[in-house]
mmCIF file of C-alpha atoms in Angstrom:
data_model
loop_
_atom_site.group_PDB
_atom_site.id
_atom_site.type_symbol
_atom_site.label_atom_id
_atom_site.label_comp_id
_atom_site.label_asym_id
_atom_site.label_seq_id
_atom_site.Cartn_x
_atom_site.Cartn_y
_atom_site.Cartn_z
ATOM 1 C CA UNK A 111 123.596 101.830 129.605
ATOM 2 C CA UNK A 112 122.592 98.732 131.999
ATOM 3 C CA UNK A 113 119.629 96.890 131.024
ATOM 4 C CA UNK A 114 116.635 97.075 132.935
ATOM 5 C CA UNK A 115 113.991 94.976 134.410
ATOM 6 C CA UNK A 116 110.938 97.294 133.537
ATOM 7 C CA UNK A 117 110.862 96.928 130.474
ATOM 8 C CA UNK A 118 110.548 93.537 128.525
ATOM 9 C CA UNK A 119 114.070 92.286 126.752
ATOM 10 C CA UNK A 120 113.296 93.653 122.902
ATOM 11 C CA UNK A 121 112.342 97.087 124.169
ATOM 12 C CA UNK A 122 115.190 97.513 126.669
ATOM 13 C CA UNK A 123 117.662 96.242 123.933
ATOM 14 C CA UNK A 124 115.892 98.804 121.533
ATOM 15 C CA UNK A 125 116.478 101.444 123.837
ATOM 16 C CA UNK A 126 119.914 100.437 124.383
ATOM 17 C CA UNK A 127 120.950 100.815 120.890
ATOM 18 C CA UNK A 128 118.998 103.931 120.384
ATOM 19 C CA UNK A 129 120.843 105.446 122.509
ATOM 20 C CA UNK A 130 124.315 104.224 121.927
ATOM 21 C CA UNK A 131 123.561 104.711 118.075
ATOM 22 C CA UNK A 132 122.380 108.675 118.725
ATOM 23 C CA UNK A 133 119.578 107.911 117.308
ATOM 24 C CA UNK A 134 117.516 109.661 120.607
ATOM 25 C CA UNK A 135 119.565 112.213 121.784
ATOM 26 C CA UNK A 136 119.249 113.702 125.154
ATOM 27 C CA UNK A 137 119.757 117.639 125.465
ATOM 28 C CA UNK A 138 117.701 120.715 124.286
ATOM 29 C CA UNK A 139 115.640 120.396 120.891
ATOM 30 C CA UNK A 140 113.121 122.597 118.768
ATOM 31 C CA UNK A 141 110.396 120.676 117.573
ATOM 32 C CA UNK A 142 108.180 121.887 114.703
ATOM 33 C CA UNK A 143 105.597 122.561 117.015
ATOM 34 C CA UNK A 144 108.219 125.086 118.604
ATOM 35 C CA UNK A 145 108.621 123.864 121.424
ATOM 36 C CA UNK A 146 111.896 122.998 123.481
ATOM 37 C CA UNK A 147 112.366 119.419 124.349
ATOM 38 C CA UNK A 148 114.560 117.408 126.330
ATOM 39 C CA UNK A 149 114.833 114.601 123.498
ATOM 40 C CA UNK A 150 115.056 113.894 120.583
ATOM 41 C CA UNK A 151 114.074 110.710 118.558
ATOM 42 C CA UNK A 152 115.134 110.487 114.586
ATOM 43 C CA UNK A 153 114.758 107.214 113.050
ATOM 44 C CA UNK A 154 116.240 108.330 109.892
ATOM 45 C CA UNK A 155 119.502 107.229 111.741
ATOM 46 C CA UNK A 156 119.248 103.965 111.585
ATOM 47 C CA UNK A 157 120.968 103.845 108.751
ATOM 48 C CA UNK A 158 123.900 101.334 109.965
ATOM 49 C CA UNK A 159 123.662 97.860 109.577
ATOM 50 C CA UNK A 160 123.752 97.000 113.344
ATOM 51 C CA UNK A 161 120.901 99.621 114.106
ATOM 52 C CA UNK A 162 118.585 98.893 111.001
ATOM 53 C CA UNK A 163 118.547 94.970 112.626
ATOM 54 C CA UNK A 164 118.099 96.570 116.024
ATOM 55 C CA UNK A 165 114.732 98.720 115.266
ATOM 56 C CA UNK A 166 113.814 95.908 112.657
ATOM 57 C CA UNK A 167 114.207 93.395 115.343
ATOM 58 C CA UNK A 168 111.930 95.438 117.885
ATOM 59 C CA UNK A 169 108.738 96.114 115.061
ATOM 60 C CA UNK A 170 108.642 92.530 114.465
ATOM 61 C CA UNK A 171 108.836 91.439 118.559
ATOM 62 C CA UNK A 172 106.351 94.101 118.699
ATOM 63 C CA UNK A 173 103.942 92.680 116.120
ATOM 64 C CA UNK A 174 104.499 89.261 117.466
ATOM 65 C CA UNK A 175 103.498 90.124 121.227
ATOM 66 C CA UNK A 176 100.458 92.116 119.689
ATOM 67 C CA UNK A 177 99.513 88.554 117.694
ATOM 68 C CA UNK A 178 99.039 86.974 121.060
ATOM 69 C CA UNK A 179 97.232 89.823 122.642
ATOM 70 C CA UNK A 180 93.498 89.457 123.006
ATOM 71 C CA UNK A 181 92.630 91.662 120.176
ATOM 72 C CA UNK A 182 95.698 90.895 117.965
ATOM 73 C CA UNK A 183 95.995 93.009 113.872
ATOM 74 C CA UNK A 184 95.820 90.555 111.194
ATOM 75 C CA UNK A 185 97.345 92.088 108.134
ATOM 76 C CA UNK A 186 98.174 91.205 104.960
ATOM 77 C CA UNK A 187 100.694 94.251 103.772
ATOM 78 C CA UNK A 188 103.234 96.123 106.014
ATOM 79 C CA UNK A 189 103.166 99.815 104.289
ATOM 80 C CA UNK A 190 106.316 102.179 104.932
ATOM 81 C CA UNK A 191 105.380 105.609 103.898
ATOM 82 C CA UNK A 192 107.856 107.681 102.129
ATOM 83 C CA UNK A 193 110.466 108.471 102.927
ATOM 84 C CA UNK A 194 111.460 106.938 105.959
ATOM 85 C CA UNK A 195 108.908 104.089 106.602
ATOM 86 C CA UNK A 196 110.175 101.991 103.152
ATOM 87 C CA UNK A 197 113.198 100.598 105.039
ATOM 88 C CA UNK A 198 111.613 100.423 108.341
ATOM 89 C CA UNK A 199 108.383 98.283 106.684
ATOM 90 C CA UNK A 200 110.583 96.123 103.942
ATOM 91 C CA UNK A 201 112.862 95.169 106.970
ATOM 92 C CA UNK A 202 110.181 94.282 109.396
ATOM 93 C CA UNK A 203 108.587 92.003 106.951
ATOM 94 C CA UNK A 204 112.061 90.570 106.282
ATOM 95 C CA UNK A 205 112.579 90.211 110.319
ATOM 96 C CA UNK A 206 108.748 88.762 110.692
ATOM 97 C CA UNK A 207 109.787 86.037 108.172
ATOM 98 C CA UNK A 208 112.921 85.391 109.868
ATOM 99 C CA UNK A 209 111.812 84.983 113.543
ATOM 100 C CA UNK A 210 108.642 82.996 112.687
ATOM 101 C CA UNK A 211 108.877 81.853 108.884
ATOM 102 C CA UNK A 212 105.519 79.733 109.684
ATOM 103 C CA UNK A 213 103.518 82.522 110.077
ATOM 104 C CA UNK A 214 104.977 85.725 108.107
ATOM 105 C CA UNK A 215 107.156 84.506 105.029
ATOM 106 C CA UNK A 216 104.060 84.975 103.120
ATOM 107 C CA UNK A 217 103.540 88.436 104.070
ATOM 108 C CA UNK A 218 104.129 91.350 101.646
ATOM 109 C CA UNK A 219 105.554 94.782 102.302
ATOM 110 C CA UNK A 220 104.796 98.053 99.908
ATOM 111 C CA UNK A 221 105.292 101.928 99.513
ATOM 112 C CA UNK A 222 104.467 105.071 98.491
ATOM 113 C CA UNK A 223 105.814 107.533 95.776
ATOM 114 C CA UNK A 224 105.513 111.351 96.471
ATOM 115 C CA UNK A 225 104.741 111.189 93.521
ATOM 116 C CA UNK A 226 103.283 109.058 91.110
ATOM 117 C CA UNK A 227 105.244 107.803 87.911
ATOM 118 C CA UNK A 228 104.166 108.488 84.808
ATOM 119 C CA UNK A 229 105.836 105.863 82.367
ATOM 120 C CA UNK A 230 107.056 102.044 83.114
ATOM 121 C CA UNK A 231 103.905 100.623 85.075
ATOM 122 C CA UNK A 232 103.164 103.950 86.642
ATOM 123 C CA UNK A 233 101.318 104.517 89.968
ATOM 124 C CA UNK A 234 102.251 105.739 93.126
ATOM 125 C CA UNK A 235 102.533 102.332 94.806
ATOM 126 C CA UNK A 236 105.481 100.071 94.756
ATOM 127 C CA UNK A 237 105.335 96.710 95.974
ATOM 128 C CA UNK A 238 102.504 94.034 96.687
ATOM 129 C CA UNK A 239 98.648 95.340 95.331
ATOM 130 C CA UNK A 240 96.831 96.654 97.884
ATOM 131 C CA UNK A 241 93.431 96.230 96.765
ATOM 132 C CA UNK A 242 91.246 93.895 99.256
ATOM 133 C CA UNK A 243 94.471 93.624 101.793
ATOM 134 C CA UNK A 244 94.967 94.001 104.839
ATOM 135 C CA UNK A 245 97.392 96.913 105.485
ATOM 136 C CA UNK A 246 99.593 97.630 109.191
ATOM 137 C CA UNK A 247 101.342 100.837 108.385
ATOM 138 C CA UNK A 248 105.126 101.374 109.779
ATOM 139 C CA UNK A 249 106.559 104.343 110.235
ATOM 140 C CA UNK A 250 108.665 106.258 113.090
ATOM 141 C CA UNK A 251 106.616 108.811 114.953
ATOM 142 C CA UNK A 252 103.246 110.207 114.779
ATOM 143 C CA UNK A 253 103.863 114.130 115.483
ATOM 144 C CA UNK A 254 100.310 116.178 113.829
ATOM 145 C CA UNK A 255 99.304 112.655 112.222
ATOM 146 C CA UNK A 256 99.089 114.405 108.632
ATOM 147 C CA UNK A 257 101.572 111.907 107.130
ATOM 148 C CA UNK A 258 99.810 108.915 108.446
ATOM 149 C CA UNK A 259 96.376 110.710 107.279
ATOM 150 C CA UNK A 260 97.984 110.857 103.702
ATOM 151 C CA UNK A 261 99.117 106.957 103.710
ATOM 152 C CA UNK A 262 95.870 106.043 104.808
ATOM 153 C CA UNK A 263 94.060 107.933 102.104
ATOM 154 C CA UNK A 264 96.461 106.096 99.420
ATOM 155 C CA UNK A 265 95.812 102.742 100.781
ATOM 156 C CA UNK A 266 92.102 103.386 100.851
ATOM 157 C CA UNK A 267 91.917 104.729 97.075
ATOM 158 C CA UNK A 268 94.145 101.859 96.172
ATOM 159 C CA UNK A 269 91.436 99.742 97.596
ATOM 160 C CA UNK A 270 93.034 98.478 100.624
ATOM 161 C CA UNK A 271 92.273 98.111 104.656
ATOM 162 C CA UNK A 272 94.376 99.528 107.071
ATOM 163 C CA UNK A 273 94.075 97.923 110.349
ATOM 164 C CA UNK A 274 96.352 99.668 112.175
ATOM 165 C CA UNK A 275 99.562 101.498 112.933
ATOM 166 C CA UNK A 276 102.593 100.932 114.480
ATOM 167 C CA UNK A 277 105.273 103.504 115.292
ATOM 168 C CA UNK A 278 108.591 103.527 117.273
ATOM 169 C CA UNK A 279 108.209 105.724 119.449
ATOM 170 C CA UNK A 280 104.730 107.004 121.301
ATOM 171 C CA UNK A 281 106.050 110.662 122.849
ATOM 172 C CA UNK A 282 101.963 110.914 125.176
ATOM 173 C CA UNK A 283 102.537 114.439 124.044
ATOM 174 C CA UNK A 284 99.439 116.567 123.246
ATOM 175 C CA UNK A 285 98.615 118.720 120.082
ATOM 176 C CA UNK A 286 99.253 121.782 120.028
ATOM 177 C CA UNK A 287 95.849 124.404 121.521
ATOM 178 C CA UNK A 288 94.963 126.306 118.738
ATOM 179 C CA UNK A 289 94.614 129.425 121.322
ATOM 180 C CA UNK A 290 98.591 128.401 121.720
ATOM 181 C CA UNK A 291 97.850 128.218 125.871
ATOM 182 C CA UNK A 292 100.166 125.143 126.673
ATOM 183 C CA UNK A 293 97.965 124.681 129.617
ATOM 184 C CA UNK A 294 94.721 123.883 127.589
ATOM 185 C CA UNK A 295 93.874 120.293 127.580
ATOM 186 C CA UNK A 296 94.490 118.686 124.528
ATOM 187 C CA UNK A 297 94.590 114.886 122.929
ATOM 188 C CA UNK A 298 97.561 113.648 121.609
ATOM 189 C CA UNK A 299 97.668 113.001 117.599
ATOM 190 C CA UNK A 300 97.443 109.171 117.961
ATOM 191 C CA UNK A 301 94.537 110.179 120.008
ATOM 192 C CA UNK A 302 92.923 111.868 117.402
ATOM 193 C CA UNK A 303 94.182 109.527 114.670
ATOM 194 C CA UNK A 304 92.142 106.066 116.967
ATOM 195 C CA UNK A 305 88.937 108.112 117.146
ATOM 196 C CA UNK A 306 89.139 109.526 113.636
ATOM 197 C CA UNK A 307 90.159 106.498 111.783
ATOM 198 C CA UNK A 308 88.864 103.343 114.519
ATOM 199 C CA UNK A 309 92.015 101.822 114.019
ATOM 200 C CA UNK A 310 94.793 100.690 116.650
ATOM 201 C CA UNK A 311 97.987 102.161 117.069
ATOM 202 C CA UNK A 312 100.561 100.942 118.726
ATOM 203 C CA UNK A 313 104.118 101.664 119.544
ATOM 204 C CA UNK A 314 107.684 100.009 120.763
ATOM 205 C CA UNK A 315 108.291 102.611 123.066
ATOM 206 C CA UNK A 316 106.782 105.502 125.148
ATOM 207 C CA UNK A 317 108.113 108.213 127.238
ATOM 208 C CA UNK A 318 106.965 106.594 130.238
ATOM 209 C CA UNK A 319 109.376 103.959 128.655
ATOM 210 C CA UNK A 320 112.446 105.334 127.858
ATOM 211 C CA UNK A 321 111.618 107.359 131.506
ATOM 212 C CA UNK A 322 111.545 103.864 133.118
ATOM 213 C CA UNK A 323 114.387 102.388 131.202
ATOM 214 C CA UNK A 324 116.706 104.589 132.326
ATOM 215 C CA UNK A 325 116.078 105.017 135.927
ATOM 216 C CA UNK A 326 119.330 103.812 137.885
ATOM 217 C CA UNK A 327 121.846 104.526 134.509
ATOM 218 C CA UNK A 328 123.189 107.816 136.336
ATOM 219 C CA UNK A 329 121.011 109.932 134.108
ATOM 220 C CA UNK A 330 119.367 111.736 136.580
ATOM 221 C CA UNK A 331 119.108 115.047 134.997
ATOM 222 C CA UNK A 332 118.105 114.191 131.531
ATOM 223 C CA UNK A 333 115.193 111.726 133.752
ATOM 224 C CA UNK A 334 113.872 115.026 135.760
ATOM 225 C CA UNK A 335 113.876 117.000 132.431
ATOM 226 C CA UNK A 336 111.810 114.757 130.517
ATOM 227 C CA UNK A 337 109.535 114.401 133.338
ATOM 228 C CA UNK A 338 108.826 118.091 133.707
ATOM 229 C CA UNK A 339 108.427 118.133 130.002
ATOM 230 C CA UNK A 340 105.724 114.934 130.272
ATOM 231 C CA UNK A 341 103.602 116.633 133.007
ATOM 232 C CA UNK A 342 103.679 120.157 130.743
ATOM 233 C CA UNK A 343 102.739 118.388 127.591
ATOM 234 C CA UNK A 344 100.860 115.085 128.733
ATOM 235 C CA UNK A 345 98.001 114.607 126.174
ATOM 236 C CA UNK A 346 94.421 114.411 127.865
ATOM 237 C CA UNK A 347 93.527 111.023 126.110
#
């Protein structure tokens, strides 16, 4: 895939080996909300070496540009919900440290159990204390937000702060109507997770992204699809 000039160097590269790894998959997909999409995003397969440093790489870039933004998270704790957010949030602190040891070596990562252990020191957290922290949750996706609702109840009874969330991918894809008419105007679940909750959320990449980034790669078709499927399913917030 050629690298493009709309989008900035990390996300570009991100998208690059995303796609190369088959980690987003172009074709025809059910989705849990039942409907048919055009792509597919799983970041359970990052499991290589090459691709864990690639997604790793692009959190951390991504919490570094936010730290220079005008309204930039402080935080304390990254938190990777279970299952798939505990190597996504121990390797972002461990890329934080690495790109800018001045600021992040000192920063702590934790984690969730499904559930909680009963002998040794028990609990369902593992990792730094989150009582009186700061916490910046990592995870991959944000599809009805019920995970993220669970991790933030967790930190909250373990006493912590969460000041935000940060996912991979941002699909602008609304919730489901509960009349089930696609054409009702709905808000998307990080949507309803910034009002609920106050908190930012922020991603690496959004459909408009990956739309953008591949523009002039020959991928015409899979481009129209996803666009058809963005002006069906575009969230109203």
């Amino acid at each position: 895939m050629a690298a493009t000039t709309k989008l900035s160097p990390y996300k570009a590269e991100f998208l690059k080996a995303a796609i190369e790894g088959g980690v987003l998959k172009f074709g025809s997909f059910e989705l849990k909300s039942k409907r048919t999409s055009p792509y597919f995003f799983n970041a359970g397969d990052f499991y290589r070496a090459d691709l864990l440093r690639a997604i790793s790489t692009a959190y951390a870039k991504t919490i570094i540009e936010n730290g220079s933004s005008s309204s930039p998270i402080e935080f304390d704790i990254i938190f990777g919900p279970a299952y798939k957010g505990i190597p996504l949030a121990t390797a972002t602190v461990d890329k934080l440290a690495d790109l800018d040891p001045e600021k992040y070596e000192k920063k702590c990562y934790s984690f969730d159990r499904k559930e909680a252990k009963d002998h040794g020191e028990g609990g369902n957290i593992v990792g730094a204390p989150l009582k009186g922290k700061r916490v910046l949750i990592v995870d991959d996706v944000v599809t009805a937000g019920t995970a993220k609702r669970e991790a933030i109840g967790k930190i909250r009874k373990e006493g912590g702060i969460v000041v935000g969330i940060l996912v991979a991918l941002d699909r602008m894809e609304k919730l489901p109507a509960p009349s089930g008419d696609d054409s009702t105007p709905m808000p998307s679940a990080i949507g309803e997770i910034r009002k609920e909750y106050g908190i930012p959320v922020l991603s690496i990449l959004t459909l408009d992204d990956i739309i953008g980034g591949l523009k002039g790669t020959g991928v015409d078709d899979d481009i129209k699809r996803m666009e058809e499927y963005k002006a069906k399913y575009k969230a109203s917030d």
